[in-house]
Amino acid sequence: MTAKKTGYYCQQCGHFTSRWMGRCSGCGGWNTYVEEVAVPARHGRASGHREEDPRPLIEVPLMDGERRSTGMAELNRVLGGGVVPGSLILLGGDPGIGKSTLLLQVAGAVGSAGHRVLYVSGEESPHQLKLRAERLGVNSTELYVYPQTNLETVEEQLARVNPSLVVVDSIQTMFLSDISSAPGSVSQVRECTARLMQLAKKQSVSIFVVGHVTKEGMIAGPRVMEHMVDVVLYFEGERHQTFRILRGVKNRFGSTNEIGVFEMSGTGLREVANPSSFFLMDHVCRNVAGTVVVPTLEGTRPLLVEIQGLVCPTSFGTPRRMTAGVDHNRVALIMAVLEKRLGLMLGNCDAYVNVVGGVRIDEPAADLGIAVALASSFRDRAIDGSMVVMGELGLTGEIRPVTAVDKRIREAAQLGFGCCIVPRQKGLPKAGELDIKEAATLAEAFDLVF
């Protein structure tokens, strides 16, 4: 009997080496190599696929299967309109963020619509799932629960039940018996994901897979797993806050710019139809220095968020710069522009910038809002609470136009704001009683704001 060949796999990126090394040459991680049995690559024709001859693209028929609704409008938005038959969807998030809750609600909604669902649980017993289902109000007769971690057995039950949707919770608990490494290892995760992809394409069944997240915020397992699946979703949020954001980072069937907003309650996740009013429900901007409302854009959805700035004299030799929800380097750049173009001496002051609600803003349209919040706190002058500002800030102090300004203005008008400071550009829309003021430079904007 020949001994099986072993090797060392990086537990973060899946890089293989024949000997142990302290630092991974693939991702740069330290002490990430673990000895496992080397799994040979499986070549040849995949099961269930017949060989076809090349043909012109215009002769290939369109897929006649329509998208299936998940029963949640926010999730449908992120997926691009619904679940595509035969797709493999990976859902990642921090422990306890609500991944299993979300998928159990989706399974109940799809089952209530008359489609059969198979929920494969590798971490919870049927009794635990029943308790959660009672709390969430899930009582569909088409929802089947199967506690199992052996993927070969799951494949047999999938062929017997013939579901339209499968939920695997989680991929780190699944294993294949012909691979000797432990569940959750690089070999097991990679091969189990490949087997699930074959099942999805062969039987035209949609599969949701739950993936754990490491302390670095990445889905545990090899990065090749994210390349294999069709859709990668991240469930974000803070444990001490009630809202959750579902964000798509990869989608072969739709846009990756959309987000879904949910609120965690005692009866499960509830969709937030108007996220702007949700994030501004504690808005106390009136007569308070250092706060301003900024219309941002997440995909096609405008969001109004509150940016807070605090500037105070430093007590140490080096001033502190702390941010939450915005890029730290971007704030440092904006502070340099304020010093150079407007003469605000911020070099000997501590500066803190926070986006209320834990929202993360990555677009440059929030530059003007950050600058106004910092200047308001530095001058200790309050900003009109009915005002919103937007604009990208250049190094020379000019304010550049932003995209989809009409959507941002309409959202501000619907929420009752009275004034909007925008970059000077052509074709600005009219929004009822909303007073739109244009500014080409940072100095002009400050004259309008203050």
Tab-separated table of C-alpha atoms in Angstrom, residues 266-430:
chain	number	residue	atom	x	y	z
A	266	GLY	CA	-36.914	39.749	17.777
A	267	THR	CA	-38.882	38.136	14.961
A	268	GLY	CA	-36.062	38.141	12.419
A	269	LEU	CA	-34.784	40.500	9.766
A	270	ARG	CA	-37.122	43.184	8.483
A	271	GLU	CA	-36.554	45.038	5.235
A	272	VAL	CA	-35.942	48.780	5.409
A	273	ALA	CA	-37.865	50.328	2.535
A	274	ASN	CA	-36.517	53.851	3.129
A	275	PRO	CA	-32.936	53.612	4.425
A	276	SER	CA	-32.421	57.397	4.399
A	277	SER	CA	-35.134	58.018	6.988
A	278	PHE	CA	-33.827	55.053	8.972
A	279	PHE	CA	-30.295	56.467	9.205
A	280	LEU	CA	-31.582	59.982	9.967
A	281	MET	CA	-34.226	59.050	12.541
A	282	ASP	CA	-31.982	60.433	15.340
A	283	HIS	CA	-30.819	63.447	13.337
A	284	VAL	CA	-30.217	66.378	15.704
A	285	CYS	CA	-28.318	68.622	13.340
A	286	ARG	CA	-30.164	71.839	14.257
A	287	ASN	CA	-28.108	74.287	16.350
A	288	VAL	CA	-25.281	71.778	16.741
A	289	ALA	CA	-21.856	72.545	15.316
A	290	GLY	CA	-19.990	69.857	13.391
A	291	THR	CA	-22.850	67.897	11.785
A	292	VAL	CA	-24.139	67.906	8.206
A	293	VAL	CA	-26.287	65.649	6.018
A	294	VAL	CA	-24.818	64.283	2.770
A	295	PRO	CA	-26.732	62.488	-0.026
A	296	THR	CA	-24.677	59.436	-1.040
A	297	LEU	CA	-25.340	56.810	-3.683
A	298	GLU	CA	-25.157	53.041	-3.274
A	299	GLY	CA	-25.701	51.535	-6.698
A	300	THR	CA	-28.983	53.011	-7.901
A	301	ARG	CA	-30.214	53.834	-4.392
A	302	PRO	CA	-29.663	57.295	-2.855
A	303	LEU	CA	-28.949	57.362	0.875
A	304	LEU	CA	-28.910	60.406	3.132
A	305	VAL	CA	-26.426	60.003	5.972
A	306	GLU	CA	-25.220	62.309	8.713
A	307	ILE	CA	-21.501	63.126	8.924
A	308	GLN	CA	-20.126	64.425	12.221
A	309	GLY	CA	-16.827	66.217	12.694
A	310	LEU	CA	-15.052	67.204	15.886
A	311	VAL	CA	-11.996	69.487	15.996
A	312	CYS	CA	-10.337	70.397	19.290
A	313	PRO	CA	-6.877	71.519	20.449
A	314	THR	CA	-4.455	68.674	20.887
A	315	SER	CA	-2.968	67.758	24.246
A	316	PHE	CA	0.027	65.955	22.757
A	317	GLY	CA	2.838	66.852	20.403
A	318	THR	CA	1.301	65.004	17.460
A	319	PRO	CA	-2.392	65.658	16.693
A	320	ARG	CA	-4.704	62.667	16.466
A	321	ARG	CA	-6.696	61.848	13.334
A	322	MET	CA	-9.468	59.274	13.778
A	323	THR	CA	-12.228	58.309	11.340
A	324	ALA	CA	-15.173	55.928	11.334
A	325	GLY	CA	-17.050	55.235	8.113
A	326	VAL	CA	-14.768	57.250	5.793
A	327	ASP	CA	-11.255	56.773	4.482
A	328	HIS	CA	-8.589	58.087	6.868
A	329	ASN	CA	-6.296	59.257	4.053
A	330	ARG	CA	-9.155	61.097	2.354
A	331	VAL	CA	-9.873	63.049	5.532
A	332	ALA	CA	-6.194	63.995	5.842
A	333	LEU	CA	-6.278	65.277	2.242
A	334	ILE	CA	-9.403	67.357	2.906
A	335	MET	CA	-7.845	68.874	6.031
A	336	ALA	CA	-4.776	69.867	4.006
A	337	VAL	CA	-7.021	71.626	1.470
A	338	LEU	CA	-8.816	73.471	4.288
A	339	GLU	CA	-5.515	74.715	5.667
A	340	LYS	CA	-4.057	75.766	2.314
A	341	ARG	CA	-7.109	77.246	0.579
A	342	LEU	CA	-9.147	78.659	3.479
A	343	GLY	CA	-6.504	79.303	6.122
A	344	LEU	CA	-8.010	77.054	8.786
A	345	MET	CA	-5.075	76.215	11.076
A	346	LEU	CA	-5.846	72.568	11.836
A	347	GLY	CA	-2.243	71.449	12.253
A	348	ASN	CA	-2.328	71.737	16.060
A	349	CYS	CA	-5.821	70.250	16.513
A	350	ASP	CA	-7.152	66.730	16.963
A	351	ALA	CA	-9.727	65.811	14.318
A	352	TYR	CA	-12.405	63.126	14.460
A	353	VAL	CA	-14.878	62.238	11.673
A	354	ASN	CA	-17.766	59.822	12.090
A	355	VAL	CA	-20.612	58.631	9.858
A	356	VAL	CA	-23.703	58.112	12.015
A	357	GLY	CA	-25.203	54.638	11.980
A	358	GLY	CA	-22.030	52.770	11.096
A	359	VAL	CA	-22.430	53.325	7.351
A	360	ARG	CA	-19.310	53.117	5.199
A	361	ILE	CA	-18.923	55.870	2.559
A	362	ASP	CA	-16.425	55.281	-0.240
A	363	GLU	CA	-17.517	57.756	-2.897
A	364	PRO	CA	-15.851	61.197	-3.312
A	365	ALA	CA	-19.224	63.010	-3.305
A	366	ALA	CA	-18.958	63.161	0.507
A	367	ASP	CA	-15.808	65.332	0.390
A	368	LEU	CA	-17.700	68.606	0.730
A	369	GLY	CA	-19.721	67.233	3.638
A	370	ILE	CA	-16.552	66.201	5.495
A	371	ALA	CA	-15.007	69.623	4.909
A	372	VAL	CA	-18.138	71.445	6.100
A	373	ALA	CA	-18.419	69.289	9.238
A	374	LEU	CA	-14.772	69.913	10.181
A	375	ALA	CA	-14.992	73.661	9.519
A	376	SER	CA	-18.264	73.910	11.462
A	377	SER	CA	-16.685	72.276	14.490
A	378	PHE	CA	-13.488	74.340	14.173
A	379	ARG	CA	-15.429	77.619	13.986
A	380	ASP	CA	-18.058	76.375	16.460
A	381	ARG	CA	-20.815	77.553	14.118
A	382	ALA	CA	-23.918	75.450	13.616
A	383	ILE	CA	-25.257	74.579	10.163
A	384	ASP	CA	-28.887	74.880	9.162
A	385	GLY	CA	-30.478	71.512	9.863
A	386	SER	CA	-32.548	71.648	6.664
A	387	MET	CA	-29.431	71.785	4.451
A	388	VAL	CA	-27.654	68.996	2.577
A	389	VAL	CA	-24.326	69.294	0.750
A	390	MET	CA	-22.549	67.208	-1.881
A	391	GLY	CA	-19.475	67.524	-4.063
A	392	GLU	CA	-16.016	66.147	-4.769
A	393	LEU	CA	-13.168	68.318	-3.514
A	394	GLY	CA	-10.028	68.939	-5.577
A	395	LEU	CA	-6.585	69.857	-4.295
A	396	THR	CA	-6.906	73.369	-5.712
A	397	GLY	CA	-10.123	73.971	-3.777
A	398	GLU	CA	-12.535	73.455	-6.676
A	399	ILE	CA	-15.744	71.454	-6.275
A	400	ARG	CA	-16.231	68.887	-9.002
A	401	PRO	CA	-19.582	67.524	-10.236
A	402	VAL	CA	-20.957	64.239	-8.902
A	403	THR	CA	-22.926	61.504	-10.624
A	404	ALA	CA	-26.699	61.024	-10.379
A	405	VAL	CA	-27.231	64.436	-8.801
A	406	ASP	CA	-30.928	64.320	-9.756
A	407	LYS	CA	-31.524	61.207	-7.627
A	408	ARG	CA	-29.771	62.754	-4.655
A	409	ILE	CA	-31.765	65.985	-4.925
A	410	ARG	CA	-35.104	64.147	-5.211
A	411	GLU	CA	-34.310	62.028	-2.157
A	412	ALA	CA	-33.496	65.151	-0.120
A	413	ALA	CA	-36.710	66.836	-1.274
A	414	GLN	CA	-38.809	63.786	-0.324
A	415	LEU	CA	-37.403	63.834	3.212
A	416	GLY	CA	-38.303	67.497	3.692
A	417	PHE	CA	-34.939	69.244	3.408
A	418	GLY	CA	-35.116	72.862	2.275
A	419	CYS	CA	-31.684	73.695	0.839
A	420	CYS	CA	-29.071	71.784	-1.159
A	421	ILE	CA	-25.502	72.871	-1.967
A	422	VAL	CA	-24.331	71.220	-5.205
A	423	PRO	CA	-21.364	71.636	-7.571
A	424	ARG	CA	-21.884	74.029	-10.455
A	425	GLN	CA	-22.961	71.982	-13.485
A	426	LYS	CA	-25.476	71.987	-16.305
A	427	GLY	CA	-28.904	70.407	-16.285
A	428	LEU	CA	-29.720	70.596	-12.585
A	429	PRO	CA	-33.278	69.345	-11.949
A	430	LYS	CA	-36.033	71.172	-10.115
